[in-house]
Short mmCIF file of C-alpha atoms in Angstrom, two decimals:
data_model
loop_
_atom_site.label_atom_id
_atom_site.label_comp_id
_atom_site.label_asym_id
_atom_site.label_seq_id
_atom_site.Cartn_x
_atom_site.Cartn_y
_atom_site.Cartn_z
CA MET X 1074 48.49 170.71 186.11
CA ILE X 1075 46.95 167.77 187.98
CA THR X 1076 43.50 168.76 186.75
CA LEU X 1077 44.68 169.05 183.15
CA THR X 1078 46.40 165.65 183.41
CA ARG X 1079 43.24 164.03 184.74
CA LEU X 1080 41.13 165.55 181.96
CA GLU X 1081 43.68 164.48 179.33
CA ILE X 1082 43.58 160.88 180.60
CA LEU X 1083 39.77 160.80 180.53
CA ARG X 1084 39.68 162.27 177.03
CA VAL X 1085 42.18 159.75 175.69
CA LEU X 1086 40.33 156.77 177.18
CA ARG X 1087 37.07 157.97 175.61
CA ASN X 1088 38.65 158.40 172.18
CA ARG X 1089 37.57 155.78 169.62
CA ARG X 1090 40.86 156.21 167.76
CA TYR X 1091 42.63 155.21 170.97
CA LEU X 1092 40.49 152.08 171.35
CA VAL X 1093 41.16 150.98 167.77
CA PHE X 1094 44.90 151.59 167.55
CA THR X 1095 45.85 150.81 171.14
CA ILE X 1096 43.65 147.86 172.11
CA VAL X 1097 41.62 146.37 169.24
CA MET X 1098 44.42 146.34 166.65
CA PRO X 1099 47.16 144.79 168.88
CA VAL X 1100 44.82 142.06 170.13
CA GLY X 1101 43.57 141.27 166.64
CA LEU X 1102 47.10 141.18 165.23
CA TYR X 1103 48.25 138.99 168.11
CA LEU X 1104 45.64 136.34 167.31
CA LEU X 1105 46.44 136.64 163.59
CA MET X 1106 50.21 136.29 164.07
CA VAL X 1107 49.88 133.35 166.44
CA SER X 1108 47.70 131.62 163.88
CA ALA X 1109 50.09 132.46 161.01
CA TYR X 1110 53.06 131.03 162.96
CA SER X 1111 51.16 128.00 164.20
CA GLY X 1112 53.78 125.63 162.73
CA VAL X 1113 56.69 127.44 164.44
CA ASP X 1114 57.64 126.66 168.05
CA THR X 1115 60.00 129.50 168.92
CA LEU X 1116 60.92 132.96 167.64
CA GLY X 1117 63.65 135.16 169.02
CA GLY X 1118 64.55 132.53 171.60
CA VAL X 1119 61.06 132.34 173.18
CA SER X 1120 57.79 130.66 172.30
CA VAL X 1121 55.89 132.20 169.41
CA LYS X 1122 52.93 133.06 171.62
CA ALA X 1123 55.13 134.78 174.21
CA TYR X 1124 57.11 136.57 171.48
CA PHE X 1125 54.04 138.12 169.88
CA MET X 1126 52.46 138.89 173.25
CA VAL X 1127 55.40 141.21 173.98
CA THR X 1128 55.54 142.76 170.51
CA MET X 1129 51.80 143.43 170.40
CA ALA X 1130 51.88 144.98 173.88
CA THR X 1131 54.65 147.31 172.70
CA LEU X 1132 52.67 147.96 169.52
CA GLY X 1133 49.78 149.23 171.64
CA THR X 1134 52.14 151.46 173.61
CA VAL X 1135 53.72 152.97 170.50
CA SER X 1136 50.32 153.45 168.87
CA ALA X 1137 49.02 155.36 171.90
CA SER X 1138 52.07 157.61 171.80
CA MET X 1139 52.15 158.34 168.09
CA ASN X 1140 48.75 157.83 166.48
CA THR X 1141 46.81 159.39 169.35
CA ASN X 1142 49.06 161.82 171.19
CA ALA X 1143 50.98 163.36 168.26
CA THR X 1144 47.85 164.00 166.20
CA ARG X 1145 46.00 165.53 169.16
CA ILE X 1146 48.86 167.93 169.93
CA ALA X 1147 49.00 169.10 166.30
CA LEU X 1148 45.24 169.74 166.26
CA GLU X 1149 45.34 171.64 169.53
CA ARG X 1150 48.18 173.81 168.25
CA LYS X 1151 46.17 174.66 165.13
CA SER X 1152 42.99 175.44 167.07
CA GLY X 1153 44.81 177.72 169.48
CA TRP X 1154 44.04 175.60 172.55
CA ALA X 1155 47.72 175.08 173.39
CA ARG X 1156 48.27 178.85 173.20
CA GLN X 1157 45.25 179.51 175.44
CA LEU X 1158 46.68 177.19 178.08
CA ARG X 1159 49.93 179.17 178.08
CA LEU X 1160 47.94 182.25 179.14
CA THR X 1161 46.69 180.48 182.28
CA ALA X 1162 48.57 179.74 185.51
CA LEU X 1163 49.68 176.41 184.06
CA PRO X 1164 53.49 176.06 184.26
CA GLY X 1165 55.29 176.25 180.92
CA TYR X 1166 56.11 172.55 181.05
CA GLY X 1167 52.65 171.55 182.32
CA TYR X 1168 51.08 170.93 178.92
CA VAL X 1169 53.85 168.57 177.82
CA VAL X 1170 53.90 166.76 181.16
CA ALA X 1171 50.12 166.29 181.01
CA LYS X 1172 50.36 164.83 177.49
CA ILE X 1173 53.11 162.38 178.47
CA ALA X 1174 51.26 161.38 181.65
CA ALA X 1175 48.02 160.80 179.72
CA THR X 1176 49.86 158.65 177.21
CA ALA X 1177 51.51 156.64 179.98
CA ALA X 1178 48.16 156.05 181.67
CA SER X 1179 46.52 155.04 178.40
CA THR X 1180 49.13 152.34 177.71
CA LEU X 1181 48.28 150.34 180.83
CA PRO X 1182 44.98 148.94 179.49
CA ALA X 1183 46.70 147.92 176.24
CA ILE X 1184 49.41 146.04 178.14
CA VAL X 1185 47.01 144.33 180.56
CA ILE X 1186 44.51 143.27 177.87
CA THR X 1187 47.28 141.90 175.63
CA PHE X 1188 48.64 139.96 178.61
CA ALA X 1189 45.16 138.54 179.29
CA VAL X 1190 44.81 137.39 175.67
CA GLY X 1191 48.31 135.90 175.78
CA TYR X 1192 47.43 133.99 178.95
CA SER X 1193 44.26 132.68 177.33
CA GLU X 1194 46.44 131.41 174.45
CA GLY X 1195 48.65 129.47 176.83
CA VAL X 1196 51.46 131.89 177.81
CA ARG X 1197 52.56 131.07 181.35
CA LEU X 1198 54.97 133.12 183.46
CA ALA X 1199 55.77 133.29 187.15
CA ALA X 1200 53.77 135.98 189.00
CA GLY X 1201 56.92 138.04 189.53
CA ASN X 1202 57.77 137.89 185.84
CA TRP X 1203 54.28 139.08 184.85
CA LEU X 1204 54.65 142.08 187.14
CA LEU X 1205 58.19 142.82 186.02
CA LEU X 1206 57.23 142.54 182.35
CA GLY X 1207 54.26 144.88 182.78
CA LEU X 1208 56.33 147.43 184.69
CA VAL X 1209 59.17 147.32 182.15
CA LEU X 1210 56.84 147.77 179.18
CA TRP X 1211 54.99 150.62 180.91
CA VAL X 1212 58.14 152.51 181.92
CA GLY X 1213 59.79 151.84 178.55
CA GLY X 1214 56.76 153.40 176.88
CA PHE X 1215 57.80 156.82 178.18
CA VAL X 1216 60.49 156.81 175.47
CA PHE X 1217 57.80 156.75 172.77
CA ALA X 1218 55.57 159.16 174.68
CA ALA X 1219 58.39 161.71 174.37
CA LEU X 1220 58.70 160.88 170.66
CA GLY X 1221 54.95 161.39 170.23
CA VAL X 1222 55.17 164.86 171.80
CA ALA X 1223 58.11 165.73 169.55
CA LEU X 1224 56.20 164.65 166.45
CA GLY X 1225 53.14 166.61 167.57
CA TYR X 1226 55.21 169.80 167.57
CA SER X 1227 57.11 168.99 164.37
CA ALA X 1228 54.39 169.97 161.90
CA GLY X 1229 50.80 171.09 161.49
CA PRO X 1230 47.90 168.58 161.42
CA ASP X 1231 47.63 168.71 157.63
CA SER X 1232 51.18 167.50 157.06
CA LEU X 1233 51.72 165.57 160.28
CA GLN X 1234 49.79 162.39 159.41
CA PRO X 1235 52.18 161.15 156.69
CA ILE X 1236 55.16 161.97 158.92
CA VAL X 1237 53.69 159.96 161.80
CA MET X 1238 52.81 157.03 159.57
CA ILE X 1239 56.29 156.86 158.01
CA VAL X 1240 58.00 156.93 161.40
CA TYR X 1241 55.45 154.52 162.86
CA MET X 1242 55.75 151.93 160.09
CA ALA X 1243 59.56 152.18 160.07
CA LEU X 1244 59.63 151.51 163.82
CA LEU X 1245 57.33 148.49 163.47
CA MET X 1246 59.18 146.95 160.54
CA LEU X 1247 62.65 147.38 162.03
CA GLY X 1248 61.52 146.59 165.56
CA GLY X 1249 60.63 142.96 164.92
CA THR X 1250 56.92 143.45 165.50
CA TYR X 1251 55.88 141.05 162.76
CA PHE X 1252 59.09 139.16 161.94
CA GLN X 1253 62.81 139.21 162.62
CA PHE X 1254 65.49 140.20 160.15
CA THR X 1255 68.49 137.99 159.52
CA GLY X 1256 72.04 138.69 158.39
CA SER X 1257 73.52 142.18 158.20
CA MET X 1258 70.09 143.82 158.34
CA ALA X 1259 69.49 142.22 161.71
CA ASN X 1260 72.66 143.82 163.07
CA PHE X 1261 71.28 147.24 162.18
CA ALA X 1262 67.65 146.65 163.12
CA LYS X 1263 68.38 145.40 166.64
CA TRP X 1264 69.63 148.87 167.64
CA THR X 1265 66.45 150.71 166.56
CA PRO X 1266 64.20 152.03 169.35
CA LEU X 1267 61.35 149.54 169.11
CA ALA X 1268 63.67 146.56 168.67
CA LEU X 1269 65.42 147.51 171.91
CA TYR X 1270 62.04 148.01 173.60
CA ASN X 1271 60.90 144.56 172.49
CA GLN X 1272 64.18 143.05 173.63
CA LEU X 1273 63.73 144.73 177.00
CA GLY X 1274 60.35 143.05 177.28
CA ARG X 1275 61.64 139.62 176.31
CA VAL X 1276 64.45 139.86 178.85
CA ALA X 1277 62.03 140.88 181.58
CA GLN X 1278 59.73 138.05 180.55
CA ALA X 1279 62.56 135.56 181.10
CA GLY X 1280 63.74 137.26 184.29
CA GLY X 1281 67.14 138.07 182.75
CA SER X 1282 69.08 141.28 182.17
CA MET X 1283 70.07 143.32 179.12
CA SER X 1284 73.61 144.08 178.10
CA GLY X 1285 75.15 147.40 179.07
CA GLY X 1286 75.19 148.50 175.45
CA GLU X 1287 71.46 147.87 174.98
CA LEU X 1288 70.55 149.73 178.17
CA THR X 1289 72.77 152.63 177.18
CA ALA X 1290 71.10 152.78 173.75
CA ILE X 1291 67.60 152.87 175.30
CA LEU X 1292 68.61 155.67 177.66
CA ALA X 1293 70.19 157.54 174.76
CA TYR X 1294 66.96 157.32 172.76
CA ALA X 1295 64.96 158.50 175.77
CA ALA X 1296 67.26 161.51 176.27
CA ALA X 1297 67.27 162.34 172.55
CA PHE X 1298 63.48 162.19 172.17
CA ALA X 1299 62.93 164.21 175.36
CA ALA X 1300 65.45 166.84 174.21
CA LEU X 1301 63.81 167.01 170.78
CA ALA X 1302 60.35 167.39 172.34
CA SER X 1303 61.65 170.17 174.61
CA PHE X 1304 63.33 171.99 171.71
CA LEU X 1305 60.26 171.85 169.45
CA TYR X 1306 57.99 172.90 172.31
CA ARG X 1307 60.14 175.97 173.05
CA ARG X 1308 60.28 176.81 169.34
CA ASP X 1309 56.49 176.63 169.13
CA ARG X 1310 56.18 178.98 172.13
CA ARG X 1311 58.48 181.52 170.50
CA GLU X 1312 56.54 181.41 167.24
CA ALA X 1313 53.13 181.64 168.89
#
């Protein structure tokens, strides 16, 4: 399983799709959004530059989980590679663990590079807050890694792409990646997975703490996505 995990990480990092969606796009959008909001001082209670640094770092994490991992799993299922691995000595859970681990490893460069660009734009945090923010965003990304695995097992590669894009765009729009909702819509949007993930990052950035309800919601999403991934994986094994 360790060998498969190492190979999965190397393959993801060499993937051009990964570079575009996980690093190039978040950095480009960060610079674009900072420029677009140049006349605004704060957003969501923090500076505009710090706000978009967090949301673009989470964007890279979600992109790695969904646009890279989910699509790859669907293709490997269609080609028979996933079935071949089940015939080896690899534990039944090894394939899923390797995919989640590879996704988690691939999100680190996206987070670090986005932080570097944010620093170059004038974002300043205490050293401890930088470390805490990076750790929180990395660990929080496991929630979306589990979602990516679930999506990869939800459909074949021919029909998966529109499913991924619908879920992906809904997460970004409701999660406050580009703007924040106001009024009654804001009360709904703030409980969506990516909105909670972004809030987790902003709290870590300020060195504060989340409410019990928000933490419970994040843990509930993590458990739900992991359970869904496990269910769809077992279903795929039975049908293979």
